[in-house]
CSV table of C-alpha atoms and ligand atoms in Angstrom, one decimal:
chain,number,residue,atom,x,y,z
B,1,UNK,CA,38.2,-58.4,22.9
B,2,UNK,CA,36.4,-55.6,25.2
B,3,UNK,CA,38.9,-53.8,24.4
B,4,UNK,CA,38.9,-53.8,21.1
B,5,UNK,CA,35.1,-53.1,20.5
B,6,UNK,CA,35.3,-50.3,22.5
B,7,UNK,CA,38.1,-48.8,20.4
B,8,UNK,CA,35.7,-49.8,17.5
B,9,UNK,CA,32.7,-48.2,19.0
B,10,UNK,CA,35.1,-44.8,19.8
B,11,UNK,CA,35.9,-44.5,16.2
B,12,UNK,CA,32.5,-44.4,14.8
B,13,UNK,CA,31.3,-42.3,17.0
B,14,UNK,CA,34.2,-40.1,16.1
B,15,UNK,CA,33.4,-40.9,12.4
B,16,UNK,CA,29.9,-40.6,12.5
B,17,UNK,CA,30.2,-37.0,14.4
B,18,UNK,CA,32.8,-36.2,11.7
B,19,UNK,CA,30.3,-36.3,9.1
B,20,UNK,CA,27.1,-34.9,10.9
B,21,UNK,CA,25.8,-32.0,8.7
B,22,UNK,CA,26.6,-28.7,10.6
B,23,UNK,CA,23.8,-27.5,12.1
B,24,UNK,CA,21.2,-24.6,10.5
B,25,UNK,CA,19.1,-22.1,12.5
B,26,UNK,CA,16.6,-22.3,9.6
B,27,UNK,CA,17.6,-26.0,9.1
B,28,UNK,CA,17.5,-24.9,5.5
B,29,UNK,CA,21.2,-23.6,4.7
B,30,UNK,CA,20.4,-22.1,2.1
B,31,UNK,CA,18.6,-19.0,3.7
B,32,UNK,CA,21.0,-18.3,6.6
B,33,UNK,CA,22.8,-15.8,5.7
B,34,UNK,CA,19.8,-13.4,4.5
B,35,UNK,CA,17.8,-11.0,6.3
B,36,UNK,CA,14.7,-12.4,6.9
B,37,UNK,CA,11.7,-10.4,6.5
B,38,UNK,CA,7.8,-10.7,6.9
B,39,UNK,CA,5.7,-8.4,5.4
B,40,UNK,CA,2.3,-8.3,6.4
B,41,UNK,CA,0.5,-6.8,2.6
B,42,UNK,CA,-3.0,-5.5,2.7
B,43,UNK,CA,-4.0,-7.4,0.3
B,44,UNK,CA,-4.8,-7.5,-4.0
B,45,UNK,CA,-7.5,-4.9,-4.3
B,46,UNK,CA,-6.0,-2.8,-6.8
B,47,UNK,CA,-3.1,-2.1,-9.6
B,48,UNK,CA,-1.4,0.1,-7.0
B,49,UNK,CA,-1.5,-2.9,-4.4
B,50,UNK,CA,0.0,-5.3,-6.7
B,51,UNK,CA,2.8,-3.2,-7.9
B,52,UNK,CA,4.0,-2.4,-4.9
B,53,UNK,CA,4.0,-6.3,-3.5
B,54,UNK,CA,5.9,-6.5,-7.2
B,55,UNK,CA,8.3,-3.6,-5.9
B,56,UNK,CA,8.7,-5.3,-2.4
B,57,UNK,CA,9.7,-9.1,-4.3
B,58,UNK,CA,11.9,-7.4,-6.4
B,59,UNK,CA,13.9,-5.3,-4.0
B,60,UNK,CA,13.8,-7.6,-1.3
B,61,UNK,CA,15.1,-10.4,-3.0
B,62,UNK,CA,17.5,-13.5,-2.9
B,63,UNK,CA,20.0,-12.2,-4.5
B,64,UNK,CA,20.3,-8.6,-2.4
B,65,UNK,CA,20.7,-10.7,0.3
B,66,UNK,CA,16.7,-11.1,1.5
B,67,UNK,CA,14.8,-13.7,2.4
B,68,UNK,CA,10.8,-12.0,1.7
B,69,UNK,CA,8.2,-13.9,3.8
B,70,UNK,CA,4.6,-12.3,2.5
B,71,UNK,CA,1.2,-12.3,4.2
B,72,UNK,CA,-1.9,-11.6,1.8
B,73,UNK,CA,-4.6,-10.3,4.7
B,74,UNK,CA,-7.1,-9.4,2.3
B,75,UNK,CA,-7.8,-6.0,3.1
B,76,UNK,CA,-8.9,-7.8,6.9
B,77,UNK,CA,-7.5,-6.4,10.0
B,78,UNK,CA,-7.3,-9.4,11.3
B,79,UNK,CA,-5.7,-11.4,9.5
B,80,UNK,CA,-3.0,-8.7,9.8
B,81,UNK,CA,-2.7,-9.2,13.5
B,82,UNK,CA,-2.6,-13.2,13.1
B,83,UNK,CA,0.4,-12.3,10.4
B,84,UNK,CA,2.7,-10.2,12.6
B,85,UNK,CA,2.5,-12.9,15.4
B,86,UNK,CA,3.2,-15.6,13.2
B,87,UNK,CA,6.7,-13.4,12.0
B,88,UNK,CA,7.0,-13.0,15.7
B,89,UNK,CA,7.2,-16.7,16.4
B,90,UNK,CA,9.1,-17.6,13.1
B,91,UNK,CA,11.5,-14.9,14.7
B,92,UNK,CA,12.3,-13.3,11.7
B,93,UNK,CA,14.8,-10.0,11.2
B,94,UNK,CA,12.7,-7.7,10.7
B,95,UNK,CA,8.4,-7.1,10.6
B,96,UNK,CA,7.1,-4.4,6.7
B,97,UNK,CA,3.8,-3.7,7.9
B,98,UNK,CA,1.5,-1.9,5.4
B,99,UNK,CA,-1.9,-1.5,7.5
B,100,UNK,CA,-5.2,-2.1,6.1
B,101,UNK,CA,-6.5,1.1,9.0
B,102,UNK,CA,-5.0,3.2,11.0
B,103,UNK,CA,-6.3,2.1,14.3
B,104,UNK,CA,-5.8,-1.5,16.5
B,105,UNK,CA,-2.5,-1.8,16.4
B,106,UNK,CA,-1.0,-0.7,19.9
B,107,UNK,CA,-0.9,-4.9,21.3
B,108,UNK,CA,0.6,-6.4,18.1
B,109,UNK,CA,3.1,-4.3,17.4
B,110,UNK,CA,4.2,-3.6,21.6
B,111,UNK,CA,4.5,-7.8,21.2
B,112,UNK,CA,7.1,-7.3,18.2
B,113,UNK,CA,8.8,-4.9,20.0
B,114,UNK,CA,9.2,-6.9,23.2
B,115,UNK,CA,10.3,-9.5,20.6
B,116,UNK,CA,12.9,-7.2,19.6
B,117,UNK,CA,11.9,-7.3,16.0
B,118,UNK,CA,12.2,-3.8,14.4
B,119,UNK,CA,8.7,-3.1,12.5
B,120,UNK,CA,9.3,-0.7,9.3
B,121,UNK,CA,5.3,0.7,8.3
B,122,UNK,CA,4.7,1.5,4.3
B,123,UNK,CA,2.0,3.4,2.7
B,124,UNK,CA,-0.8,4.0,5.3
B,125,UNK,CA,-0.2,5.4,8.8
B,126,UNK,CA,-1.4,3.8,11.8
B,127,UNK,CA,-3.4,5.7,14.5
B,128,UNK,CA,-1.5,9.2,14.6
B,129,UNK,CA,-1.4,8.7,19.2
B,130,UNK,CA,1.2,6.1,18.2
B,131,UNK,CA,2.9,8.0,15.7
B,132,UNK,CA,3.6,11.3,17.3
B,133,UNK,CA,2.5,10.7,20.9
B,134,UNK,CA,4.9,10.1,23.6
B,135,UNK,CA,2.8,6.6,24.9
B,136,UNK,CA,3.7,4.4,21.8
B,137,UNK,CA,6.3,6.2,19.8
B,138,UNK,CA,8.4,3.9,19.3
B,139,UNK,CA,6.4,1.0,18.7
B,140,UNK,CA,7.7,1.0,14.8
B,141,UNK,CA,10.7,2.2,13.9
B,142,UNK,CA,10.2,4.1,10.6
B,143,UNK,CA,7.4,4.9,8.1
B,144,UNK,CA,7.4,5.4,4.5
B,145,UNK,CA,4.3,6.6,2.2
B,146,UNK,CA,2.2,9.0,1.0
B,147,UNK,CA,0.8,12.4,2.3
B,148,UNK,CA,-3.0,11.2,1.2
B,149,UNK,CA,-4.2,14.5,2.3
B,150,UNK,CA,-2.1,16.4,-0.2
B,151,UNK,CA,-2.8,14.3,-2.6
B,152,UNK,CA,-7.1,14.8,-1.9
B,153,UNK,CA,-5.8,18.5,-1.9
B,154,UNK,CA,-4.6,18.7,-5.5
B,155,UNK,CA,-7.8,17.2,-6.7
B,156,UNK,CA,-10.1,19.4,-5.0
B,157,UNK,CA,-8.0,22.5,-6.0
B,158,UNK,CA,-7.9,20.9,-9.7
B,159,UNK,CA,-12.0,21.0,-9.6
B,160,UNK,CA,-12.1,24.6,-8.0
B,161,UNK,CA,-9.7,25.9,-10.5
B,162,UNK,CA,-11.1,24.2,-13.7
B,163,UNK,CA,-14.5,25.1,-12.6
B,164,UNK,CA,-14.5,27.9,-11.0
B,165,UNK,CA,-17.8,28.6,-9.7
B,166,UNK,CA,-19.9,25.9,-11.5
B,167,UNK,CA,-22.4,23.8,-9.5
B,168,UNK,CA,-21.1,20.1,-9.3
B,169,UNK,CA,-23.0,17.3,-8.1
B,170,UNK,CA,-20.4,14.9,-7.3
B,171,UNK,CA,-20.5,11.3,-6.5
B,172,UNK,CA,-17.6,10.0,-4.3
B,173,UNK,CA,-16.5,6.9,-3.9
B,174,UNK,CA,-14.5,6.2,-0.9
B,175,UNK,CA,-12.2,3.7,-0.2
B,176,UNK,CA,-12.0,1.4,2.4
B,177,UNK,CA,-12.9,3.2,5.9
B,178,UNK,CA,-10.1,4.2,8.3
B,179,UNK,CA,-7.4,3.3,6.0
B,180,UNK,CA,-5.1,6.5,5.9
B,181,UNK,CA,-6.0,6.7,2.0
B,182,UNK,CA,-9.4,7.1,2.5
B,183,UNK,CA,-9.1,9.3,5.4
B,184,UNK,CA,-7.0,11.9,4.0
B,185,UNK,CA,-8.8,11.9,0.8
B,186,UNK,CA,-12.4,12.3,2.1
B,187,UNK,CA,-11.1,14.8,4.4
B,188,UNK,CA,-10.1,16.8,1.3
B,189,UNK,CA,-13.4,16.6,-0.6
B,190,UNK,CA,-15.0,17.6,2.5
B,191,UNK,CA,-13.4,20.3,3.1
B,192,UNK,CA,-13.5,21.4,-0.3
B,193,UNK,CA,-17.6,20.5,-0.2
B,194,UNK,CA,-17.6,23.2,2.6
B,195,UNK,CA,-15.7,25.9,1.0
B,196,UNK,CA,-17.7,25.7,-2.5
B,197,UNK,CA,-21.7,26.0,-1.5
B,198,UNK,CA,-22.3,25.3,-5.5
B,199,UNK,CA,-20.9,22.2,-5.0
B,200,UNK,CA,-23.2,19.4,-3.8
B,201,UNK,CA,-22.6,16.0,-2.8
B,202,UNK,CA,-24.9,13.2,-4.6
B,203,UNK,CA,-23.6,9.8,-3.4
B,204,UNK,CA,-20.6,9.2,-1.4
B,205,UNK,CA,-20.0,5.4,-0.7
B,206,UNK,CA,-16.9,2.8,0.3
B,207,UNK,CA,-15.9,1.0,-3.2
B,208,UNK,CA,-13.3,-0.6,-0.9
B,209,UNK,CA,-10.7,0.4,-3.9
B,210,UNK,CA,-11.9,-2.6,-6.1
B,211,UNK,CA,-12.6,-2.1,-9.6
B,212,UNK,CA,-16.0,-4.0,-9.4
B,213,UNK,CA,-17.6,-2.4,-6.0
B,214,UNK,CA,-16.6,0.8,-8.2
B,215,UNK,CA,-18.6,-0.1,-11.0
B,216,UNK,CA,-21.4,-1.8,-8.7
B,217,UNK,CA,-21.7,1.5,-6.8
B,218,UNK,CA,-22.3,3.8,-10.0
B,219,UNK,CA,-24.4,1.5,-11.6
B,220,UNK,CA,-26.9,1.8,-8.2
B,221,UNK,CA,-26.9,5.6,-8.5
B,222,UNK,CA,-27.5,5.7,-12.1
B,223,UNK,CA,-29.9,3.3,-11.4
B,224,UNK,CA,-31.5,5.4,-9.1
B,225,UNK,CA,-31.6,8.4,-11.1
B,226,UNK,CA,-29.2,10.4,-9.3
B,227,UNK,CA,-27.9,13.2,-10.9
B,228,UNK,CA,-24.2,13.7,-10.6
B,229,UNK,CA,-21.7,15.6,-13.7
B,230,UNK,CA,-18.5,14.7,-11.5
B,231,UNK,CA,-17.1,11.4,-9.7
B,232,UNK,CA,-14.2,11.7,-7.2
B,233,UNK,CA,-12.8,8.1,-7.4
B,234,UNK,CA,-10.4,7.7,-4.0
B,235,UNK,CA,-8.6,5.2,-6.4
B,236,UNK,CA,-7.7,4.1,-10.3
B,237,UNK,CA,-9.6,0.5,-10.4
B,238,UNK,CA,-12.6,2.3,-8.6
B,239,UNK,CA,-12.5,4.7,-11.6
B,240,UNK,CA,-12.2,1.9,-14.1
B,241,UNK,CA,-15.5,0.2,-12.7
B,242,UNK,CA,-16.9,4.1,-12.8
B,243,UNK,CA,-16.1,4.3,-16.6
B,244,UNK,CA,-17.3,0.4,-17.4
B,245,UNK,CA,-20.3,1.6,-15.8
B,246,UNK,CA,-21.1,5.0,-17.3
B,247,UNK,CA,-19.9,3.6,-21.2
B,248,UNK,CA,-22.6,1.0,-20.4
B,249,UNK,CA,-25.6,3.5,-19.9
B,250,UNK,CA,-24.4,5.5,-22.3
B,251,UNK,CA,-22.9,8.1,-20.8
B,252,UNK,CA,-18.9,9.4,-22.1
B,253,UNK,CA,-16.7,9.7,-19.4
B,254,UNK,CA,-14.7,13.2,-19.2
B,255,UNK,CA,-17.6,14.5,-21.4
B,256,UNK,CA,-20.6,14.1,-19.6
B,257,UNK,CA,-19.3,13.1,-16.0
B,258,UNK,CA,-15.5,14.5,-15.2
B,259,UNK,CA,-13.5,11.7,-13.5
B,260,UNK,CA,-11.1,12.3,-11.2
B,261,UNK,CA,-8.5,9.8,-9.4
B,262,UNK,CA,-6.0,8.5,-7.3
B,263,UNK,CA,-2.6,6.3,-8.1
B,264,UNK,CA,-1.7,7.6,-12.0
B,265,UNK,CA,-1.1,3.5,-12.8
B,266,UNK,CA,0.0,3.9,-16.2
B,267,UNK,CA,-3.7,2.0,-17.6
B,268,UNK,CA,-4.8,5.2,-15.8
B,269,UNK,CA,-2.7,7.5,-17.6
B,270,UNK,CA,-3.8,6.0,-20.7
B,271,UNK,CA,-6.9,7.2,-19.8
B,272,UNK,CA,-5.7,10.5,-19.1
B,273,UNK,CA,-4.5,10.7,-22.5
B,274,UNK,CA,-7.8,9.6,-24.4
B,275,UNK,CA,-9.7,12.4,-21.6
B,276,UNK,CA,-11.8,9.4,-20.3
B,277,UNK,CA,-9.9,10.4,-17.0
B,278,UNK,CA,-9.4,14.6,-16.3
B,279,UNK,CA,-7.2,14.7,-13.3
B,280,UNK,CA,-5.1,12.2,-11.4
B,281,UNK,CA,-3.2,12.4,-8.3
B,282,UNK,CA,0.1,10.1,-8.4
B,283,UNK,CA,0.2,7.7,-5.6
B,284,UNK,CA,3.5,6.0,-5.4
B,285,UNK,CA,3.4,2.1,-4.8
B,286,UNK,CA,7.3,1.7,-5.5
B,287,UNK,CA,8.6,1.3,-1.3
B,288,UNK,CA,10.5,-1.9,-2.2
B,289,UNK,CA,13.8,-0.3,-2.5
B,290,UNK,CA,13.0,2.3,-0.1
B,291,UNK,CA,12.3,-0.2,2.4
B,292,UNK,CA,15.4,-2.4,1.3
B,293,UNK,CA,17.4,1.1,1.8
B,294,UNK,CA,16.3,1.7,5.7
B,295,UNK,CA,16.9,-2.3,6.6
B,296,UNK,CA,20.2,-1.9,5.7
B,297,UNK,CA,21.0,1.2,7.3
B,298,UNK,CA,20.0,-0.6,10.3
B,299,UNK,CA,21.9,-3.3,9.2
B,300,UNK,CA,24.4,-0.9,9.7
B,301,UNK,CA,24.2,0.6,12.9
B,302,UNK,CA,22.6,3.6,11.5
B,303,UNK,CA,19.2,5.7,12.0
B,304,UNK,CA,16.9,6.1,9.3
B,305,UNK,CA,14.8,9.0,9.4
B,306,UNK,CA,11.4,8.2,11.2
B,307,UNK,CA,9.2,9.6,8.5
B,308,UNK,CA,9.5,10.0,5.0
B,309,UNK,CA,6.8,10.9,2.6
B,310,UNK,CA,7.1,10.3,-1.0
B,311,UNK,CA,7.3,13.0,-3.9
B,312,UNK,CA,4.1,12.3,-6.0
B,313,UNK,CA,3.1,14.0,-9.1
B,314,UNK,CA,-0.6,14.9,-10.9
B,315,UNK,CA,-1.3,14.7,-14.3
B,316,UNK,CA,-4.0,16.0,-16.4
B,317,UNK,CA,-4.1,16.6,-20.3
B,318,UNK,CA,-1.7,19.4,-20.2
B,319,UNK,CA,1.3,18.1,-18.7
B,320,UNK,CA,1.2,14.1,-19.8
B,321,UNK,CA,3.0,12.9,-22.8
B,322,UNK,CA,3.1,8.9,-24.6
B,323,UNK,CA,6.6,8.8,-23.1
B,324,UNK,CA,5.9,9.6,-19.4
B,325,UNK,CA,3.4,6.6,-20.2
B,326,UNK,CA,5.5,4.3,-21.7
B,327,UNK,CA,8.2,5.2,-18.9
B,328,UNK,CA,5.7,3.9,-16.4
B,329,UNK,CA,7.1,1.4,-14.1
B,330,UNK,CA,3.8,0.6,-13.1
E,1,AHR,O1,-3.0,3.1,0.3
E,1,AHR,C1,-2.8,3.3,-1.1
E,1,AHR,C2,-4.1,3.0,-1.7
E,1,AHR,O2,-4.4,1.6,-1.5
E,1,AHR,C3,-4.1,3.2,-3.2
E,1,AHR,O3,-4.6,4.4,-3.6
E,1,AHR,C4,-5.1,2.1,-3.6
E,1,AHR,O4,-5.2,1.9,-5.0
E,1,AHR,C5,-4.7,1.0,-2.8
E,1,AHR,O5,-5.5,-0.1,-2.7
């Protein structure tokens, strides 16, 4: 009788492990065999931001073999830092930070790298010591994104050749401090400030790239009676607030204040095209298959190269057509 419910208790154990679900890392089998990635995203200030979170879901998808896990820090440092531990302790494959500034990140990103997760930066650049210094070099493993100080260039050199040697008084609005888009930008008009004494600044300020801080900022100057026939907008939705706010005291845009701006979104290029907009510099948000492109060379054993800056265009009246629009991704 012992005998027998032993044999009986043997087989189902035997059964019973026969039939136990195999075991999953993830515990969801589903996303095992992808690449798991968590990108810490600045945030949703602008049209630029959101495209290029649409070009990040869409390259890094399902279906090439991705499994996308995306942190909204809205535009807060902070929050960045919390992000990039959390990937750290979720262990995933790989860390796509795209940094709200260029400075704090030495700790974070020496944690992923003792973690062993390889950290791929987009857009901005973090604090140049830990880009091209010897201390922290390889705390991230490849960049990809814009050269912001060329792109400030082209529109300073775009007012000094349309102008010549005009006085401007030019209100600036600045986008959020110590990100590398601000930076490089500003740096630009500065310089440009210093070489042109007919050029005067009338209000600089940080719109923080949003749309209404944009229109909020020239709405105080106008309010204040400052006098200003040119606005440097550091991006396209701090342009759009400019416009809503000069149309609403009755001033034209391109006509009686000359609007440049950053990005070339294609709402922007619209504008181009009606002259509410004279001159912008293309910022390109579209890193989703770039970044996809690097993982898997590293999937592969490979080395991608450490930097790689974008080719960006400009666009004024005389060089944008309705199909350039239309052919827009973004
Ligand atoms: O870093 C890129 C900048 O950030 C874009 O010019 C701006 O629109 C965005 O918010």
């Amino acid at each position: 009788m012992r005998i027998r419910l032993m044999i009986t208790l043997m087989l189902m154990v035997f059964l019973f492990d026969g039939c136990t679900a195999p075991t999953s890392p993830s515990g969801n089998e589903e996303y095992d065999h992808l690449i798991v990635v968590g990108f810490s995203q600045v945030g949703a200030e602008s049209d630029w931001r959101n495209a290029n979170t649409r070009s990040m879901q869409q390259a890094l998808s399902a279906e090439n073999g991705f499994r996308l896990i995306i942190d909204d820090a809205q535009q807060k440092k902070e929050r960045q830092i919390t992000a990039i531990r959390n990937f750290i302790h979720q262990g995933v494959d790989y860390i796509v930070l795209a940094p709200t500034t260029e400075d704090g990140w030495d700790t974070v990103l020496a944690e992923a790298k003792a973690a062993n997760i390889p950290v791929i930066i987009i857009d901005r650049m973090i604090d140049s010591s830990l880009a091209t210094g010897d201390a922290g070099a390889d705390l991230f493993t490849c960049w990809i994104g814009s050269d912001f100080q060329r792109q400030g260039n082209a529109a300073v050199q775009w007012l000094e050749h349309q102008f010549k040697d005009q006085p401007l008084n030019i209100v600036h609005l600045q986008g959020n401090y110590g990100s590398s888009a601000q930076v490089g930008r500003s740096a630009s008009l500065d310089r440009g400030l210093e070489r042109n004494p007919q050029w005067t600044l009338a209000a600089r300020d940080s719109g923080d790239f949003t749309q209404a801080k944009g229109q909020e900022l020239v709405e105080t100057y106008l309010a204040q009676g400052i006098d200003f026939n040119v606005i440097f907008a550091e991006n396209d939705n701090m342009a759009y607030g400019a416009i809503d706010a000069l149309k609403n005291a009755g001033l034209m845009p391109g006509k009686d204040v000359i609007i440049v701006s950053f990005d070339a979104n294609r709402r922007a290029l619209e504008m181009v095209m009606s002259g509410e907009i004279s001159y912008d510099v293309e910022c390109n948000p579209l890193h989703g298959p770039r970044v996809q492109a690097v993982i898997e060379q590293l999937e592969r054993g490979e080395t991608p190269p450490r930097f790689t800056f974008v080719e960006e265009s400009v666009f004024d009246s005389a060089n944008l057509t309705q199909t350039l629009i239309n052919d827009r991704g973004y």
